[in-house]
Tab-separated table of C-alpha atoms and ligand atoms in Angstrom:
chain	number	residue	atom	x	y	z
A	1	MET	CA	27.750	-8.691	-5.711
A	2	LYS	CA	24.578	-9.556	-5.179
A	3	TYR	CA	21.258	-8.210	-3.237
A	4	PHE	CA	18.542	-9.541	-1.571
A	5	ILE	CA	15.319	-7.449	-0.612
A	6	VAL	CA	12.989	-8.609	1.595
A	7	THR	CA	9.335	-6.892	1.289
A	8	TYR	CA	6.801	-6.336	3.719
A	9	GLY	CA	2.936	-4.997	3.079
A	10	CYS	CA	1.493	-3.891	0.622
A	11	GLN	CA	1.390	-3.906	-3.360
A	12	MET	CA	2.916	-0.394	-3.378
A	13	ASN	CA	6.062	-1.819	-1.384
A	14	VAL	CA	6.225	-4.414	-3.639
A	15	HIS	CA	6.521	-2.208	-6.425
A	16	GLU	CA	8.805	0.027	-4.334
A	17	SER	CA	10.327	-3.118	-3.980
A	18	GLU	CA	10.680	-3.995	-8.198
A	19	LYS	CA	12.859	0.024	-7.992
A	20	ILE	CA	15.263	-1.026	-5.399
A	21	ALA	CA	16.464	-3.645	-7.278
A	22	GLY	CA	16.648	-1.638	-10.102
A	23	ILE	CA	18.282	0.360	-8.189
A	24	LEU	CA	21.026	-1.759	-7.641
A	25	GLU	CA	21.404	-3.752	-10.484
A	26	LYS	CA	21.859	-0.633	-11.671
A	27	LEU	CA	25.155	-0.783	-9.135
A	28	GLY	CA	26.197	-3.961	-10.412
A	29	TYR	CA	24.395	-5.973	-8.030
A	30	SER	CA	22.866	-9.526	-8.607
A	31	PRO	CA	19.637	-11.185	-7.514
A	32	ALA	CA	20.834	-14.045	-4.410
A	33	GLU	CA	18.680	-16.874	-3.774
A	34	ARG	CA	19.137	-16.804	0.060
A	35	ARG	CA	19.537	-13.449	2.931
A	36	GLU	CA	23.162	-15.874	3.867
A	37	ASP	CA	24.478	-15.096	0.099
A	38	ALA	CA	23.482	-11.582	0.285
A	39	ASP	CA	26.478	-8.507	0.079
A	40	ILE	CA	23.616	-6.396	0.959
A	41	ILE	CA	19.829	-7.042	2.356
A	42	VAL	CA	17.049	-4.122	1.784
A	43	PHE	CA	14.341	-4.562	4.268
A	44	ASN	CA	11.183	-2.520	2.548
A	45	THR	CA	9.114	-2.025	5.958
A	46	CYS	CA	5.530	-1.512	6.227
A	47	ALA	CA	3.652	0.823	9.065
A	48	ILE	CA	0.189	0.113	8.725
A	49	ARG	CA	-0.311	-1.975	11.915
A	50	GLU	CA	1.805	-3.641	14.476
A	51	GLY	CA	2.180	-6.813	13.287
A	52	ALA	CA	3.647	-5.620	10.477
A	53	GLU	CA	5.995	-3.601	12.350
A	54	ASP	CA	6.983	-6.268	14.719
A	55	ARG	CA	7.588	-9.010	11.841
A	56	VAL	CA	10.076	-6.944	10.518
A	57	LEU	CA	11.939	-6.055	14.096
A	58	GLY	CA	12.148	-9.820	14.219
A	59	ASN	CA	13.443	-10.383	10.959
A	60	VAL	CA	16.025	-7.221	11.375
A	61	GLY	CA	17.263	-8.764	14.851
A	62	ASN	CA	17.994	-12.667	13.422
A	63	LEU	CA	20.081	-10.589	11.098
A	64	LYS	CA	22.835	-10.334	13.804
A	65	LYS	CA	24.184	-13.583	13.059
A	66	LEU	CA	25.497	-12.665	9.353
A	67	LYS	CA	26.681	-9.501	10.102
A	68	LYS	CA	29.107	-11.785	12.663
A	69	LYS	CA	29.644	-13.571	9.851
A	70	ASN	CA	30.452	-11.502	7.162
A	71	LYS	CA	31.542	-8.024	8.588
A	72	ASP	CA	31.147	-6.618	4.572
A	73	LEU	CA	27.552	-6.983	4.848
A	74	ILE	CA	25.468	-4.402	4.150
A	75	ILE	CA	21.967	-4.163	5.416
A	76	ALA	CA	19.801	-1.207	4.893
A	77	VAL	CA	15.696	-0.445	5.943
A	78	CYS	CA	13.543	1.552	4.298
A	79	GLY	CA	9.778	1.440	3.647
A	80	CYS	CA	7.259	3.510	5.896
A	81	MET	CA	8.652	2.126	9.332
A	82	THR	CA	11.565	4.345	8.548
A	83	GLN	CA	9.389	7.471	8.119
A	84	LYS	CA	8.802	7.205	11.532
A	85	GLU	CA	10.542	9.315	13.915
A	86	ARG	CA	10.869	7.279	16.898
A	87	THR	CA	10.119	4.122	14.899
A	88	ALA	CA	13.455	5.132	13.174
A	89	THR	CA	15.742	6.337	15.900
A	90	ASN	CA	14.456	2.689	17.537
A	91	LEU	CA	15.564	0.497	14.803
A	92	LEU	CA	19.219	2.442	14.923
A	93	ASN	CA	19.863	1.910	18.851
A	94	THR	CA	18.364	-1.511	18.623
A	95	PHE	CA	20.160	-2.706	15.928
A	96	PRO	CA	23.279	-1.137	15.665
A	97	PHE	CA	24.676	-3.313	12.699
A	98	ILE	CA	22.392	-1.483	10.402
A	99	ASP	CA	24.078	0.336	8.231
A	100	ILE	CA	21.270	2.378	6.226
A	101	VAL	CA	17.952	4.057	7.449
A	102	ILE	CA	16.399	5.582	4.818
A	103	GLY	CA	13.024	7.281	4.526
A	104	THR	CA	10.355	6.783	1.598
A	105	PHE	CA	11.297	9.738	0.087
A	106	ASN	CA	14.799	9.995	-0.190
A	107	LEU	CA	15.030	6.293	-1.977
A	108	PRO	CA	17.035	7.796	-5.197
A	109	LYS	CA	19.412	8.285	-2.496
A	110	LEU	CA	19.927	4.615	-1.890
A	111	GLY	CA	23.198	4.213	-4.616
A	112	TYR	CA	25.410	6.969	-2.321
A	113	TYR	CA	24.497	5.888	0.689
A	114	ILE	CA	25.681	2.154	-0.454
A	115	GLU	CA	28.556	4.022	-1.567
A	116	ALA	CA	28.687	6.177	1.489
A	117	VAL	CA	29.070	3.203	3.941
A	118	LYS	CA	31.610	1.343	1.321
A	119	LYS	CA	33.616	3.684	1.833
A	120	GLY	CA	33.514	4.773	5.555
A	121	ARG	CA	31.669	1.386	6.868
A	122	GLU	CA	30.301	4.682	9.049
A	123	LEU	CA	27.054	4.743	9.613
A	124	GLU	CA	24.763	6.850	8.248
A	125	SER	CA	20.878	7.926	8.622
A	126	GLU	CA	19.075	9.426	6.368
A	127	ARG	CA	16.745	9.946	9.800
A	128	SER	CA	19.185	10.776	12.568
A	129	GLY	CA	20.859	13.885	10.130
A	130	LYS	CA	18.577	15.462	7.896
A	131	GLN	CA	15.342	15.149	9.395
A	132	LEU	CA	13.536	17.903	7.383
A	133	GLU	CA	13.906	16.165	4.431
A	134	LEU	CA	11.902	13.182	5.297
A	135	PHE	CA	8.441	15.378	4.973
A	136	ASP	CA	10.471	17.188	1.593
A	137	GLU	CA	8.026	15.482	-1.239
A	138	GLY	CA	9.967	16.786	-3.974
A	139	GLU	CA	9.195	15.683	-7.487
A	140	ILE	CA	8.384	12.150	-7.982
A	141	ASP	CA	10.982	10.171	-9.039
A	142	GLU	CA	10.498	9.479	-13.118
A	143	THR	CA	14.459	8.406	-13.528
A	144	LEU	CA	14.970	5.295	-11.418
A	145	PRO	CA	14.418	2.191	-12.983
A	146	TYR	CA	12.388	-0.562	-12.134
A	147	LYS	CA	13.438	-4.432	-12.332
A	148	ARG	CA	9.742	-6.184	-12.963
A	149	THR	CA	9.242	-9.454	-11.422
A	150	SER	CA	5.584	-9.716	-10.976
A	151	GLY	CA	5.447	-12.078	-13.977
A	152	ASP	CA	3.006	-10.805	-16.299
A	153	ASN	CA	1.551	-8.081	-14.679
A	154	ALA	CA	3.202	-4.853	-14.790
A	155	TRP	CA	2.802	-2.357	-11.801
A	156	VAL	CA	2.863	0.929	-12.423
A	157	ASN	CA	1.982	4.055	-9.607
A	158	ILE	CA	-0.016	6.668	-10.424
A	159	MET	CA	0.304	8.588	-7.328
A	160	GLN	CA	2.090	9.264	-4.196
A	161	GLY	CA	0.803	9.483	-0.382
A	162	CYS	CA	-2.668	10.262	1.023
A	163	ASN	CA	-4.724	13.337	1.680
A	164	ASN	CA	-7.770	11.732	3.338
A	165	PHE	CA	-6.239	11.134	7.511
A	166	CYS	CA	-8.770	8.311	8.023
A	167	THR	CA	-8.704	8.303	11.964
A	168	TYR	CA	-7.116	5.165	12.404
A	169	CYS	CA	-4.271	5.771	9.385
A	170	ILE	CA	-0.338	6.387	9.376
A	171	VAL	CA	-0.704	6.546	6.021
A	172	PRO	CA	-1.086	10.461	5.801
A	173	TYR	CA	1.742	10.247	8.033
A	174	VAL	CA	4.700	8.339	6.080
A	175	LYS	CA	3.741	8.869	2.678
A	176	GLY	CA	2.733	12.845	3.013
A	177	ARG	CA	-0.129	14.548	0.517
A	178	GLU	CA	-1.269	12.975	-2.592
A	179	LYS	CA	0.658	13.698	-5.512
A	180	SER	CA	-0.276	12.094	-8.700
A	181	ARG	CA	2.395	11.985	-11.732
A	182	LYS	CA	1.970	13.148	-14.999
A	183	GLU	CA	-0.372	12.126	-17.645
A	184	GLU	CA	1.952	12.399	-20.391
A	185	ASN	CA	4.856	10.078	-18.101
A	186	ILE	CA	2.276	7.465	-17.029
A	187	LEU	CA	1.322	6.430	-20.395
A	188	LYS	CA	5.091	6.916	-22.066
A	189	GLU	CA	6.392	4.237	-19.055
A	190	ILE	CA	2.794	1.961	-20.173
A	191	LYS	CA	3.607	2.064	-23.787
A	192	ASP	CA	7.152	1.138	-22.682
A	193	ILE	CA	5.674	-1.598	-20.659
A	194	ILE	CA	3.651	-2.864	-23.619
A	195	ALA	CA	6.338	-2.672	-26.169
A	196	GLU	CA	8.372	-4.530	-24.085
A	197	GLY	CA	5.750	-7.768	-24.957
A	198	LYS	CA	6.123	-9.095	-21.734
A	199	TYR	CA	3.174	-8.168	-20.195
A	200	LYS	CA	-1.034	-8.807	-20.396
A	201	LYS	CA	-1.827	-6.402	-17.240
A	202	ILE	CA	-1.211	-3.850	-16.060
A	203	THR	CA	-2.140	-2.624	-12.307
A	204	LEU	CA	-2.218	0.959	-11.089
A	205	LEU	CA	-1.199	1.817	-8.235
A	206	GLY	CA	-1.980	4.615	-5.866
A	207	GLN	CA	-3.847	4.606	-1.903
A	208	ASN	CA	-6.690	6.600	-3.386
A	209	VAL	CA	-6.530	6.632	-6.846
A	210	ASN	CA	-10.199	7.566	-7.265
A	211	SER	CA	-8.265	11.483	-7.076
A	212	TYR	CA	-5.649	10.556	-9.490
A	213	GLY	CA	-4.976	14.244	-10.887
A	214	LYS	CA	-6.480	16.336	-9.047
A	215	ASP	CA	-3.426	18.539	-7.714
A	216	LEU	CA	-2.306	18.326	-11.678
A	217	VAL	CA	-2.229	21.795	-13.470
A	218	PRO	CA	-4.499	21.444	-15.589
A	219	PRO	CA	-5.927	18.594	-13.464
A	220	VAL	CA	-7.066	15.736	-15.223
A	221	SER	CA	-9.567	12.748	-13.904
A	222	PHE	CA	-8.937	9.388	-13.156
A	223	SER	CA	-11.542	8.525	-15.826
A	224	LYS	CA	-9.695	10.199	-18.349
A	225	LEU	CA	-6.624	8.589	-17.238
A	226	LEU	CA	-8.474	5.476	-17.526
A	227	ARG	CA	-9.578	5.947	-20.999
A	228	ASP	CA	-6.428	7.008	-22.587
A	229	ILE	CA	-4.437	3.990	-21.258
A	230	CYS	CA	-7.352	1.926	-23.121
A	231	LEU	CA	-6.575	4.183	-26.621
A	232	LEU	CA	-2.683	2.741	-26.721
A	233	ASP	CA	-2.584	-0.362	-28.793
A	234	GLY	CA	-1.629	-3.574	-27.467
A	235	ASP	CA	-2.850	-6.843	-25.946
A	236	PHE	CA	-2.858	-5.869	-22.124
A	237	THR	CA	-5.574	-5.441	-19.407
A	238	VAL	CA	-5.865	-2.369	-16.509
A	239	SER	CA	-7.091	-2.412	-13.519
A	240	PHE	CA	-6.311	-0.482	-10.215
A	241	MET	CA	-6.130	-0.260	-5.949
A	242	THR	CA	-7.205	1.693	-4.227
A	243	SER	CA	-10.540	2.859	-4.397
A	244	HIS	CA	-12.128	5.178	-2.161
A	245	PRO	CA	-15.956	5.176	-1.974
A	246	LYS	CA	-16.543	8.963	-1.300
A	247	ASP	CA	-13.943	9.549	-4.417
A	248	LEU	CA	-15.540	6.680	-6.864
A	249	THR	CA	-17.153	9.248	-9.385
A	250	ASP	CA	-19.850	7.935	-12.123
A	251	ASP	CA	-17.463	8.417	-14.692
A	252	VAL	CA	-15.136	6.269	-13.527
A	253	ILE	CA	-17.829	3.532	-13.385
A	254	ASP	CA	-19.141	3.974	-16.563
A	255	ALA	CA	-15.339	3.994	-18.337
A	256	ILE	CA	-14.878	0.595	-15.991
A	257	ALA	CA	-18.329	-0.485	-17.731
A	258	GLU	CA	-17.504	0.730	-21.583
A	259	GLU	CA	-14.109	-0.205	-21.903
A	260	ASP	CA	-13.357	-3.501	-23.352
A	261	LYS	CA	-9.224	-3.197	-21.338
A	262	ILE	CA	-10.637	-2.128	-18.159
A	263	GLU	CA	-10.937	-5.396	-16.139
A	264	LYS	CA	-14.574	-6.106	-13.784
A	265	PHE	CA	-12.945	-5.494	-10.503
A	266	ILE	CA	-13.098	-2.936	-7.718
A	267	HIS	CA	-11.182	-3.071	-4.581
A	268	LEU	CA	-13.654	-1.066	-2.706
A	269	PRO	CA	-12.987	-1.030	1.065
A	270	ALA	CA	-15.730	-0.059	2.860
A	271	GLN	CA	-13.724	-0.366	6.534
A	272	SER	CA	-16.945	-0.608	8.608
A	273	GLY	CA	-20.725	-1.446	8.133
A	274	ASN	CA	-22.025	1.444	10.904
A	275	ASN	CA	-22.371	4.786	10.426
A	276	ARG	CA	-21.212	6.327	13.770
A	277	ILE	CA	-18.104	4.398	13.163
A	278	LEU	CA	-17.224	5.231	9.515
A	279	LYS	CA	-17.407	8.978	10.862
A	280	LEU	CA	-15.502	8.514	13.747
A	281	MET	CA	-12.938	6.514	11.136
A	282	ASN	CA	-13.827	9.975	9.077
A	283	ARG	CA	-14.075	7.571	6.213
A	284	SER	CA	-17.158	10.845	4.779
A	285	TYR	CA	-19.939	7.726	3.420
A	286	THR	CA	-22.331	6.487	5.174
A	287	ARG	CA	-23.646	2.553	5.039
A	288	GLU	CA	-26.224	3.988	2.364
A	289	LYS	CA	-23.977	5.983	0.229
A	290	TYR	CA	-21.668	2.757	0.098
A	291	LEU	CA	-24.731	0.548	-0.757
A	292	ASP	CA	-25.930	3.209	-3.167
A	293	ILE	CA	-22.605	2.694	-4.993
A	294	ILE	CA	-22.481	-0.874	-4.981
A	295	LYS	CA	-26.256	-0.950	-6.360
A	296	LYS	CA	-24.654	1.130	-8.957
A	297	ILE	CA	-21.698	-0.858	-9.764
A	298	ARG	CA	-23.740	-3.913	-9.954
A	299	GLN	CA	-26.190	-2.277	-12.442
A	300	LYS	CA	-23.901	-0.904	-14.872
A	301	ILE	CA	-20.906	-3.902	-14.709
A	302	PRO	CA	-22.987	-6.712	-14.549
A	303	ASN	CA	-20.202	-9.008	-13.763
A	304	CYS	CA	-17.602	-6.880	-11.642
A	305	ARG	CA	-15.716	-8.606	-8.790
A	306	ILE	CA	-15.851	-6.389	-5.843
A	307	THR	CA	-12.958	-6.632	-2.601
A	308	SER	CA	-13.397	-4.486	0.771
A	309	ASP	CA	-11.312	-4.567	4.021
A	310	PHE	CA	-12.662	-4.266	6.997
A	311	ILE	CA	-11.430	-2.890	10.743
A	312	VAL	CA	-13.081	-4.391	13.642
A	313	GLY	CA	-12.973	-3.366	16.925
A	314	PHE	CA	-12.184	0.265	16.251
A	315	PRO	CA	-12.052	2.558	19.615
A	316	THR	CA	-15.600	2.084	21.375
A	317	GLU	CA	-17.133	-0.198	18.451
A	318	THR	CA	-19.823	-1.919	20.056
A	319	GLU	CA	-21.302	-5.637	19.311
A	320	GLU	CA	-24.463	-4.568	17.498
A	321	GLU	CA	-22.121	-1.919	15.790
A	322	PHE	CA	-20.024	-4.984	14.804
A	323	ASN	CA	-22.888	-6.621	13.655
A	324	ASP	CA	-23.288	-3.820	10.939
A	325	THR	CA	-20.584	-4.879	9.504
A	326	CYS	CA	-21.591	-8.600	9.608
A	327	SER	CA	-24.896	-7.117	7.866
A	328	LEU	CA	-22.782	-5.402	5.431
A	329	VAL	CA	-20.852	-7.932	4.211
A	330	SER	CA	-23.747	-10.607	3.906
A	331	GLU	CA	-25.592	-8.229	1.829
A	332	VAL	CA	-22.973	-7.173	-0.756
A	333	LYS	CA	-21.736	-10.906	-0.707
A	334	TYR	CA	-17.942	-9.996	-1.645
A	335	ASP	CA	-15.323	-11.991	-3.685
A	336	SER	CA	-12.926	-11.322	-0.737
A	337	ILE	CA	-12.731	-9.609	1.628
A	338	PHE	CA	-9.554	-8.542	4.169
A	339	ALA	CA	-10.575	-8.365	8.132
A	340	PHE	CA	-7.839	-6.523	10.172
A	341	LYS	CA	-7.901	-6.281	13.685
A	342	TYR	CA	-7.493	-2.361	14.549
A	343	SER	CA	-4.009	-1.606	15.717
A	344	PRO	CA	-3.878	1.514	17.399
A	345	ARG	CA	-1.339	3.021	15.200
A	346	GLU	CA	0.918	6.888	17.316
A	347	GLY	CA	0.346	10.184	16.108
A	348	THR	CA	-3.481	9.424	14.719
A	349	VAL	CA	-6.334	10.290	15.971
A	350	ALA	CA	-8.453	7.064	16.885
A	351	SER	CA	-4.741	5.937	18.843
A	352	LYS	CA	-6.075	8.743	21.435
A	353	MET	CA	-9.757	7.804	21.574
A	354	GLU	CA	-11.227	6.551	24.997
A	355	GLY	CA	-12.861	3.548	24.346
A	356	GLN	CA	-9.830	1.079	22.680
A	357	VAL	CA	-11.368	-2.012	22.224
A	358	PRO	CA	-9.456	-4.979	24.388
A	359	GLU	CA	-7.070	-7.286	22.154
A	360	GLU	CA	-9.216	-10.824	23.210
A	361	ILE	CA	-13.083	-8.884	21.698
A	362	LYS	CA	-11.062	-7.567	18.744
A	363	SER	CA	-9.617	-11.150	18.305
A	364	GLU	CA	-13.383	-12.367	18.680
A	365	ARG	CA	-15.092	-9.992	16.061
A	366	VAL	CA	-12.249	-10.985	13.269
A	367	ASN	CA	-12.738	-14.512	13.766
A	368	LYS	CA	-16.467	-14.230	13.272
A	369	LEU	CA	-16.373	-12.132	10.194
A	370	LEU	CA	-13.753	-14.525	8.719
A	371	ALA	CA	-15.816	-17.132	9.270
A	372	LEU	CA	-18.708	-15.219	7.835
A	373	GLU	CA	-16.820	-14.682	4.777
A	374	LYS	CA	-15.718	-18.088	4.547
A	375	LYS	CA	-19.578	-19.434	4.879
A	376	LEU	CA	-20.755	-16.836	2.131
A	377	GLN	CA	-17.842	-17.700	-0.008
A	378	LYS	CA	-19.177	-21.020	-0.183
A	379	GLU	CA	-22.841	-20.435	-0.722
A	380	ASN	CA	-21.383	-18.330	-3.759
A	381	TYR	CA	-20.165	-21.156	-5.324
A	382	ILE	CA	-22.886	-23.655	-4.725
B	1	LIG	N1	-5.306	-0.822	12.443
B	1	LIG	C1	-6.005	-1.914	11.550
B	1	LIG	N2	-5.830	-2.181	9.962
B	1	LIG	C2	-5.733	-0.728	9.107
B	1	LIG	N3	-5.508	-0.509	7.551
B	1	LIG	C3	-4.788	0.653	7.896
B	1	LIG	N4	-4.606	1.333	8.818
B	1	LIG	C4	-5.342	0.459	10.268
B	1	LIG	C5	-5.212	0.247	10.844
B	1	LIG	N5	-4.252	1.145	12.632
B	1	LIG	C6	-6.299	-1.308	7.063
B	1	LIG	C7	-7.922	-0.515	6.418
B	1	LIG	C8	-6.925	-0.502	4.959
B	1	LIG	C9	-5.721	-1.422	5.031
B	1	LIG	C10	-4.866	-1.674	3.920
B	1	LIG	O1	-5.831	-1.468	6.252
B	1	LIG	O2	-8.117	-1.384	6.356
B	1	LIG	O3	-8.166	-0.704	3.589
B	2	LIG	FE1	-5.227	5.175	5.221
B	2	LIG	FE2	-7.920	6.687	4.419
B	2	LIG	FE3	-5.639	7.236	3.168
B	2	LIG	FE4	-6.470	4.642	3.094
B	2	LIG	S1	-7.694	6.723	2.536
B	2	LIG	S2	-4.573	5.537	2.960
B	2	LIG	S3	-7.154	4.191	4.777
B	2	LIG	S4	-5.872	7.840	5.619
């Protein structure tokens, strides 16, 4: 019995796939080299931009042939796309050969559904039958095994969800509100990872790691978590992503500066360099505040690598406002950046805004920004 997992999207999804692999191996499956050899194929999907969804739809569609050849093949779809009402229903209508659609919060039940499909070969859908369960976020599962697949790096999830509601972003809708894991559970997981002796790097994951622990009773700050991890014995480094500029506090910058075990690296998405657009995005900081944080990082951690994400063509963005993003990129001199064309996501505030920017202009801007980044990179290395 073999499995094949297809993963889309961010590191959190890569890590989630390690959990899926853990569940499948516990059920007796082993990894297949190619999807043609698999008895079960799991798509771990991403909903952050339309392009990601289109890729999933294309690839799931291609499985029809495989399913025709192998009637026993089980096809499961999970991850962020399945949390969206319409998408989940569409998936099932368009691709009736999908056996399981399971929401992100219900992953622990994957084994149960696989058994149910095997028994009855009947269509099981977490979404169509039990919609309310979707947003019943419940406790973070601490019992499922991970099958770590990222070499000497071990991902460690420290929290789920996001409370920020940036107006372009689907994440708060598909991942629910912020929920932190208990510090003791995180420390235990890391101790176990170190004891295995295979891992040199620990990467803490969360949509907004800087607000870690605010929801715990009593609250725990992210800098305390970092410092406590550094107190663990062993030869390892720790890094984390993603940081939100509004929550990156001095105590975290100090911890990075002072603790040898913390990597001198911060991914600090700015999204735009223009204050009107930042406000429309609901990012809760200005260009000036962002630059102040960068200045502080550079002062306290002189060799810190800094990277960022940018969205171009947000509704109503003018050429001058886009130029502010370019000037911010030139000013900060990032180690690298990711640039995305704004992609309207159903249900978000920005998708309903007037003044959506035409696709050609978005493409033009993203190309300009990436060309600028390339030019700056060259200058950095000379
Ligand atoms: N359109 C384009 N890019 C987006 N991102 C998030 N939502 C959207 C969207 N609707 C980008 C942001 C974020 C990164 C993970 O994806 O830059 O930091
Ligand atoms: Fe999305 Fe903003 Fe939350 Fe990041 S902080 S996941 S961009 S809502």
